[in-house]
Coordinates of C-alpha atoms and ligand atoms in Angstrom, one line a residue:
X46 CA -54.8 -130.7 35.4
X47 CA -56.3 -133.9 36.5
X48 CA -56.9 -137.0 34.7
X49 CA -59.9 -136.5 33.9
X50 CA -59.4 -133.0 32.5
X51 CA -57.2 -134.3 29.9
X52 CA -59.8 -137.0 29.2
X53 CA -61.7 -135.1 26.5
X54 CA -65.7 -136.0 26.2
X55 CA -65.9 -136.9 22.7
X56 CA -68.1 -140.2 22.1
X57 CA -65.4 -142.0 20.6
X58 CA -63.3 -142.8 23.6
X59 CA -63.4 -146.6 24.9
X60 CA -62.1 -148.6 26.9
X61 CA -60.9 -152.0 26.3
X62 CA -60.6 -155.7 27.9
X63 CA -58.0 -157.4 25.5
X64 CA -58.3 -160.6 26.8
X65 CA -56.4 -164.1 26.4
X66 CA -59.9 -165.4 24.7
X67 CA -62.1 -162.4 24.1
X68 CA -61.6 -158.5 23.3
X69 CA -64.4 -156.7 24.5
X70 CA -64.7 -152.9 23.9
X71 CA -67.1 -150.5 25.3
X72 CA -67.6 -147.4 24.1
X73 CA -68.3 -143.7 26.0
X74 CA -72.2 -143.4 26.1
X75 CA -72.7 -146.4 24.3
X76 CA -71.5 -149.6 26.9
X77 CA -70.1 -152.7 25.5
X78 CA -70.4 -153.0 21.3
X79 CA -68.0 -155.5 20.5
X80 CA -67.4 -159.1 22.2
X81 CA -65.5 -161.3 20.0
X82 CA -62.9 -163.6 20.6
X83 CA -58.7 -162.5 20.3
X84 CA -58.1 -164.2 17.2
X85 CA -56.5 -163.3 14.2
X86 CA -56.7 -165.2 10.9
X87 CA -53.4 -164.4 8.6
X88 CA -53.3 -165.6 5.1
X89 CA -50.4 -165.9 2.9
X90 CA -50.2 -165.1 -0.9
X91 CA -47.4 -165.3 -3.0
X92 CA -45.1 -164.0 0.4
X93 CA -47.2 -161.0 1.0
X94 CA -49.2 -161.4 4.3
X95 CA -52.6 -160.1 5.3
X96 CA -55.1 -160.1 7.6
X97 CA -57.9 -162.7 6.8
X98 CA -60.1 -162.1 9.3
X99 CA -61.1 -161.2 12.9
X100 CA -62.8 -162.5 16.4
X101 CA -65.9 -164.1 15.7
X102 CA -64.7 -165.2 12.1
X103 CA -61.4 -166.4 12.8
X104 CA -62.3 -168.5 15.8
X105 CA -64.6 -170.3 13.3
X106 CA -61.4 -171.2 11.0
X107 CA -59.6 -172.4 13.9
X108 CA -57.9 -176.0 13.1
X109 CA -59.3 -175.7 9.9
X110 CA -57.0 -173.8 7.8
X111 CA -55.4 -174.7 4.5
X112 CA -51.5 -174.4 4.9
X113 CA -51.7 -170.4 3.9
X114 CA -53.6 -169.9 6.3
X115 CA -53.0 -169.8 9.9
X116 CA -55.0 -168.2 12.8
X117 CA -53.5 -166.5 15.4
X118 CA -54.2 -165.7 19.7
X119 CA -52.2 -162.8 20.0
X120 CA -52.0 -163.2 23.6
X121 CA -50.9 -165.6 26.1
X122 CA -51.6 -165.5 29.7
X123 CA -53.2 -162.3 29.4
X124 CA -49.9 -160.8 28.0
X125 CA -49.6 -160.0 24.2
X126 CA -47.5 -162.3 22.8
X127 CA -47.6 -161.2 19.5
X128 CA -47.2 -157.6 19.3
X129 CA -47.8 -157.1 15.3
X130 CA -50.9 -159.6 14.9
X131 CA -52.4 -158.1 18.7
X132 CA -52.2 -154.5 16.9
X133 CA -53.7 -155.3 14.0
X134 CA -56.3 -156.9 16.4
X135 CA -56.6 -153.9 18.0
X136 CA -57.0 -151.5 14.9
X137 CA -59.9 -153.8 13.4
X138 CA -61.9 -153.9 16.5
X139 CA -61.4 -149.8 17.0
X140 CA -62.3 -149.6 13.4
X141 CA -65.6 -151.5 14.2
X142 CA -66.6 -149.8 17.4
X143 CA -66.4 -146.7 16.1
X144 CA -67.6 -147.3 12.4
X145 CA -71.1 -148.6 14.1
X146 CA -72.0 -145.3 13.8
X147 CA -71.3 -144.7 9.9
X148 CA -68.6 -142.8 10.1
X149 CA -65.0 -142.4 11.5
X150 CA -64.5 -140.9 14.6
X151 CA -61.3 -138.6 15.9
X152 CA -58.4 -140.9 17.4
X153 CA -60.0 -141.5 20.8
X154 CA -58.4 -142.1 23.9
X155 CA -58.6 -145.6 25.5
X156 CA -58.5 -147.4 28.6
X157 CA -56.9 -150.8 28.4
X158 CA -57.2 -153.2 31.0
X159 CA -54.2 -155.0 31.8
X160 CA -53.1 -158.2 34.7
X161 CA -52.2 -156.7 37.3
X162 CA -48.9 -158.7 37.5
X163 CA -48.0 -157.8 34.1
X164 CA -44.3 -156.0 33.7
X165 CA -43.1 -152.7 32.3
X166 CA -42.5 -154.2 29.1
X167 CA -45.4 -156.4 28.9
X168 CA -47.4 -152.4 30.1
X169 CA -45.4 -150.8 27.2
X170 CA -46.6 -153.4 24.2
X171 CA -50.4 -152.6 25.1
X172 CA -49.7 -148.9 24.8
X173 CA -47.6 -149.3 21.4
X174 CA -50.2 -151.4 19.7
X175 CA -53.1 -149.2 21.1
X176 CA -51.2 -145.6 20.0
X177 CA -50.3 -147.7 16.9
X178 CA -53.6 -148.6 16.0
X179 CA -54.9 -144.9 16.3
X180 CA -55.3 -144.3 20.1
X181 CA -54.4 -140.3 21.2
X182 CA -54.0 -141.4 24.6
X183 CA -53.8 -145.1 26.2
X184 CA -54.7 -145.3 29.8
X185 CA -54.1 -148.4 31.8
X186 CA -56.5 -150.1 34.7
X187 CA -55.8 -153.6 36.6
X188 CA -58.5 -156.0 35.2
X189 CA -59.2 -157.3 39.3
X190 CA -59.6 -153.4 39.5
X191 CA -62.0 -153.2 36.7
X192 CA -63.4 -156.4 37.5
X193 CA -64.4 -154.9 41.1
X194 CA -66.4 -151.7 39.3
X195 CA -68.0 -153.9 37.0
X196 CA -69.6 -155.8 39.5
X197 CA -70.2 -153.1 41.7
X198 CA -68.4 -153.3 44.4
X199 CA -67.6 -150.6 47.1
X200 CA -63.8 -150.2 45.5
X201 CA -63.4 -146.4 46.4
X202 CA -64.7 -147.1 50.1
X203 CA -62.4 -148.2 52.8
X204 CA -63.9 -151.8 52.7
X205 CA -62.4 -155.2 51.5
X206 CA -63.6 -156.8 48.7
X207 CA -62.2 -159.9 47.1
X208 CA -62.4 -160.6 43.2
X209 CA -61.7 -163.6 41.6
X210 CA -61.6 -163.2 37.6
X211 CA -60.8 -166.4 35.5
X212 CA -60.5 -165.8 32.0
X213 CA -59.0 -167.9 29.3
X214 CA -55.2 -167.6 30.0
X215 CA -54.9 -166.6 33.7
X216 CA -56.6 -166.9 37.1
X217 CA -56.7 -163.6 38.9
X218 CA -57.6 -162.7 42.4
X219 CA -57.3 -159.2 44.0
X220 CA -58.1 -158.0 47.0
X221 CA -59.0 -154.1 46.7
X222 CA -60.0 -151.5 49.1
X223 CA -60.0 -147.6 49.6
X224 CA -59.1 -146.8 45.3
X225 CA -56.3 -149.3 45.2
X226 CA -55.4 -153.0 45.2
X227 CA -53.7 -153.9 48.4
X228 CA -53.2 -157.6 47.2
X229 CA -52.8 -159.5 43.6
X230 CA -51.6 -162.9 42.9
X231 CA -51.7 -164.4 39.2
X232 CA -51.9 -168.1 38.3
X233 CA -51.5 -169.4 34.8
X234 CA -54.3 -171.7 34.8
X235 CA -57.9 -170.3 32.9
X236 CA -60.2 -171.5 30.4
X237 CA -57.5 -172.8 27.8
X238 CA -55.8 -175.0 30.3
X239 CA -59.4 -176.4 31.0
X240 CA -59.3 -177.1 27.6
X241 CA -56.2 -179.0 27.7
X242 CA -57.2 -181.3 30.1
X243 CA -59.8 -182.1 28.4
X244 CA -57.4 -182.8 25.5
X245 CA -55.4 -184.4 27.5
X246 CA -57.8 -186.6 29.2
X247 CA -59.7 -188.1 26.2
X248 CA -56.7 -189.1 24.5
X249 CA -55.6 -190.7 27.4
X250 CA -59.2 -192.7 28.3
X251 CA -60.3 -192.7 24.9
X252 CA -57.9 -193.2 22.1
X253 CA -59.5 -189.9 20.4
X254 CA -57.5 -186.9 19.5
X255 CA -59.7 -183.6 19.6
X256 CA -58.6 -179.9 18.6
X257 CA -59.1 -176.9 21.2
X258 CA -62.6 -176.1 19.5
X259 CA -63.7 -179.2 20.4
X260 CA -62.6 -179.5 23.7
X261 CA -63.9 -175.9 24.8
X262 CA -67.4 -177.0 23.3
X263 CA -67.4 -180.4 25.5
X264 CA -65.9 -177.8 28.6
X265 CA -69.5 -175.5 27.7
X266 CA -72.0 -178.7 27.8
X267 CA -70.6 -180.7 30.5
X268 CA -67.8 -178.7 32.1
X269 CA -68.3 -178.7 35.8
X270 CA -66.0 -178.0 39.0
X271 CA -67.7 -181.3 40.7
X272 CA -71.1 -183.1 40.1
X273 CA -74.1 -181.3 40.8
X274 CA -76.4 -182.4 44.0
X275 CA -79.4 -183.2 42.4
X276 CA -77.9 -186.6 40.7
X277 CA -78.1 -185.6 37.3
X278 CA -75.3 -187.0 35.0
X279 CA -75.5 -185.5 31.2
X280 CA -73.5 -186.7 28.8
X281 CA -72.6 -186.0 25.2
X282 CA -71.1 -187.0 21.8
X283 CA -67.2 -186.5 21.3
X284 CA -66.1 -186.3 17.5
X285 CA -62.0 -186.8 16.8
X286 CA -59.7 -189.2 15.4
X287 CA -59.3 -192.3 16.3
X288 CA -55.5 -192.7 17.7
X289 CA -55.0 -196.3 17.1
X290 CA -57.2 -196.7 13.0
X291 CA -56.7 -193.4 12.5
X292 CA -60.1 -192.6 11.2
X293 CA -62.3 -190.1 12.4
X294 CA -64.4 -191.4 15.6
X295 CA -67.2 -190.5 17.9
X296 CA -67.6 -191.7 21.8
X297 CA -70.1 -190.6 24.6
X298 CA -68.5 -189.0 27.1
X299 CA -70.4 -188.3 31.0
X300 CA -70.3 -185.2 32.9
X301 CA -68.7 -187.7 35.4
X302 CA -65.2 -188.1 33.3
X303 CA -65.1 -184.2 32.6
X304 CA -64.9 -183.4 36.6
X305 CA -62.0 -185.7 36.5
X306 CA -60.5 -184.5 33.5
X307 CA -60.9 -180.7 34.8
X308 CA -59.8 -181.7 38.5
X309 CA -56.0 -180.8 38.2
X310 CA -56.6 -177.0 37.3
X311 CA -59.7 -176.3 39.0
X312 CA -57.8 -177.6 42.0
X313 CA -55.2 -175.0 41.1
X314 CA -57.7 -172.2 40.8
X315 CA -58.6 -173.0 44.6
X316 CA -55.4 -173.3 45.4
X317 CA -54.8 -169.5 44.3
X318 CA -57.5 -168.4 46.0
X319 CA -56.7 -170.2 49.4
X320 CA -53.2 -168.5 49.4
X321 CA -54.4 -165.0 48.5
X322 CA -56.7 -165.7 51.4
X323 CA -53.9 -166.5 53.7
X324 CA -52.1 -163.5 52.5
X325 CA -55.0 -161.5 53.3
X326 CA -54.5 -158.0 55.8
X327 CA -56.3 -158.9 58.8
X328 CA -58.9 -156.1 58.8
X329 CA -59.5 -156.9 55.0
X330 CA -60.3 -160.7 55.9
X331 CA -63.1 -159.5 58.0
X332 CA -64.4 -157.1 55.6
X333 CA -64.4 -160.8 53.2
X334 CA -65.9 -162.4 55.7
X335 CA -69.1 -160.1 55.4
X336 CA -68.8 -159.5 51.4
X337 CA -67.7 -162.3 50.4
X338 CA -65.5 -163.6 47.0
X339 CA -66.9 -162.3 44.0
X340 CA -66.2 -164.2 40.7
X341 CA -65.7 -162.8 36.8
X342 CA -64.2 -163.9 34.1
X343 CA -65.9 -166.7 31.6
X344 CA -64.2 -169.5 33.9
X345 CA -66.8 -168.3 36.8
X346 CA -69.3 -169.9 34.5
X347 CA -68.2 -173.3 35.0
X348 CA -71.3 -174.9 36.9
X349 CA -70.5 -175.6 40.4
X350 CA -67.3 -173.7 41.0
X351 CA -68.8 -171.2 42.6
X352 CA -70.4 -174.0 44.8
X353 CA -66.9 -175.9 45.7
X354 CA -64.8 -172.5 46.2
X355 CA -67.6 -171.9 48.9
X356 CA -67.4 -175.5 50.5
X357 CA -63.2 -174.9 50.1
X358 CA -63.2 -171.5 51.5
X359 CA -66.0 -171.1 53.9
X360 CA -66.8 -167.8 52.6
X361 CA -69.8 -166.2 50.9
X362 CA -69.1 -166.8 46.9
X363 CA -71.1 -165.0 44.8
X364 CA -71.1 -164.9 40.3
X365 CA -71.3 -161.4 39.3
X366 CA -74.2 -160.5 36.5
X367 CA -72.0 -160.5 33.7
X368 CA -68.8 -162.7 34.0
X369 CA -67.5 -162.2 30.2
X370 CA -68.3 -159.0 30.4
X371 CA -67.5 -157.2 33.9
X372 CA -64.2 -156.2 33.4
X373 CA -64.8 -154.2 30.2
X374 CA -68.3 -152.8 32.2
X375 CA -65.7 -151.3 34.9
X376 CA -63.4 -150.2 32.6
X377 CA -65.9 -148.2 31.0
X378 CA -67.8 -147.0 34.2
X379 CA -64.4 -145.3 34.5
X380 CA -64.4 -144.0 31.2
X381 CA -67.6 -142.3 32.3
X382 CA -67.6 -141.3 36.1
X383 CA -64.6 -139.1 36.3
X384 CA -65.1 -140.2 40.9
X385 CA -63.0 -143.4 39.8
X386 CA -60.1 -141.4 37.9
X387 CA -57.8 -142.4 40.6
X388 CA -57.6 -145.9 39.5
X389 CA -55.9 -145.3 36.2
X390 CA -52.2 -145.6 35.6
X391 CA -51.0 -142.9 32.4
X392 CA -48.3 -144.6 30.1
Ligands
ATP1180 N1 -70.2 -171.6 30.7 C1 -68.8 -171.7 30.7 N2 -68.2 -172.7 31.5 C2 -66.9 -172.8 31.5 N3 -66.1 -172.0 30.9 C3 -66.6 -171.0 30.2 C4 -68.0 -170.8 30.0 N4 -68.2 -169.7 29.2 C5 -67.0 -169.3 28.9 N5 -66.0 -170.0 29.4 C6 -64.6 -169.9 29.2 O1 -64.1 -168.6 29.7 C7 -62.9 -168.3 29.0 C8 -63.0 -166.9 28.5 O2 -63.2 -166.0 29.5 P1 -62.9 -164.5 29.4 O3 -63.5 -163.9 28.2 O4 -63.2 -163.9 30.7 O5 -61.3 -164.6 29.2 P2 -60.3 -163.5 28.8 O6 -60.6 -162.2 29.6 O7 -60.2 -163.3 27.3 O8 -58.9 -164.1 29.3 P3 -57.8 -163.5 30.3 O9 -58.5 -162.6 31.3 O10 -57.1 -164.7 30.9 O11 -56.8 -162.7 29.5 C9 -62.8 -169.3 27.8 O12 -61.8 -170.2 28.1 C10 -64.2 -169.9 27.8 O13 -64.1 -171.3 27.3
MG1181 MG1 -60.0 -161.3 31.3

């Protein structure tokens, strides 16, 4: 009995990209329902501890939480680092994709898109909290391998393609041809550590302490991987506190001091690529050569990335159509064309 056999065809199945920043689920027949960032919010009353809230409305309460309350990003690094919070994650947003349609649905079987470094153990948590939080059957798929479906790209042909998908907590590029992934390679650098830097950077130039909200909002107005070509130089209002008075503060900062701010880890992100490129099967390299790199992930976003990894590379680079949402697009074209069942690994 094949794969796809066992797969049974009722509506409720899904498939799933539990991401370092963002869950998104997509759902047989339906396509993508739910985008929300991974956060939990857990609140504490008189010892007993419960589930606040979810995505969308725990990212909100994020560094603004009375001391019972405390949010939660139940994964690092793409990893679930947090098995009990991740699952009850999981069980909300399953809850929510299915309840769209007014009522409960059978356990469905799901497709969970995992890094394609991750270990055994690392494998089995994402199956426990996806059986645990009602799943009949958990499939896994590499999210460079999903990544490739989403955007399209010849994966069960005998041509190389090259995916580079930077997400919040990792960087990661695969090289896939004929149904499988012939290379992978992993960095810890994403979105968050973006966000870091720019942390990092205007406390070091500034005086001003910022939270991680903050620093992601500056990152989506003036992040960029250098400046852009036609001169312009935007600029915007910082809010924190002020590290030497101690009140709260507000400077102008330029697009100018974010390139430098973000230059250490998008360095690193075309460092990655550079060595997967070197690492590269000949006959693959020329099959890039043609294609191109294609980029996913929220961190392909950043305005002239694609530009630099070009003028770095020498090679075609290309943003697929939906960055934030191509891995979970794949995932789910597999959930629905029973031609790519050789790319899933059973648990
Ligand atoms: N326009 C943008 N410019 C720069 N970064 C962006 C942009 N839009 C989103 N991002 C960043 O992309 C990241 C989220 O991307 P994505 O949803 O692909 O990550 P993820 O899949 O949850 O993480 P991972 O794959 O590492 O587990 C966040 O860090 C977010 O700040
Ligand atoms: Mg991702």
């Amino acid at each position: 009995m094949s794969i796809f056999d066992r797969i049974s065809y009722a509506s409720s199945d899904l498939a799933i990209d539990l991401g370092t920043a963002n869950t998104v689920v997509y759902v047989r027949n339906r396509g993508v329902v739910i985008a929300e960032p991974s956060v939990v919010a857990l609140q504490t009353i008189h010892g007993v501890h419960s589930v606040l809230a979810v995505g969308n409305d725990a990212k909100l309460m994020m560094g603004r939480t009375p001391e019972n309350i405390r949010t939660v990003r139940p994964l690092r690094s793409g990893v679930i680092s947090d098995i009990d919070v991740a699952e009850q994650m999981l069980k909300h947003f399953i809850r929510k994709a299915q309840g769209q349609r007014g009522r409960m649905r059978g356990s469905p079987e799901i497709i969970v898109c995992v890094p394609s470094g991750s270990t055994s153990v690392e494998r089995r948590a994402i199956r426990d909290a996806a059986s645990n939080a009602g799943a009949r059957k958990v499939w896994l798929i590499e999210e460079t391998m999903a990544a490739a479906i989403g955007a399209d790209l010849p994966v069960t042909h005998p041509i190389g393609s090259m995916v580079v998908d930077i997400g919040g907590g990792t960087t990661e590029v695969g090289v896939i041809a004929t149904g499988g992934i012939s290379m992978s390679m992993s960095v810890r650098v994403g979105g968050d550590r973006m966000d870091d830097a720019i942390v990092s950077y205007v406390r070091r130039t500034h005086n001003l302490l910022i939270g991680e909200a903050t620093a992601e909002r500056v990152k989506l107005l003036l992040g960029a991987a250098r400046l852009s070509e036609d001169g312009a130089v935007p600029a915007a209002v910082v809010k924190g506190r002020d590290l030497v008075r101690g009140v709260p503060q507000e400077i102008t900062i330029s697009q100018t001091e974010i390139v430098e701010a973000l230059a250490e880890p998008v360095g690193q992100i075309v460092a990655a690529v550079r060595s997967a490129l070197e690492n590269t099967p000949p006959e693959i390299a020329a099959d890039i050569i043609d294609g191109g790199i294609i980029m996913t992930g929220g961190g392909a976003l950043l305005a002239n990335l694609d530009r630099l990894l070009a003028a770095e590379t020498g090679l075609p680079v290309r943003v697929a159509d939906n960055p934030l949402d191509c891995v979970a697009l794949g995932a789910g074209r597999v959930l629905e064309d029973p031609s790519y069942r050789g790319v899933l690994h059973a648990t």
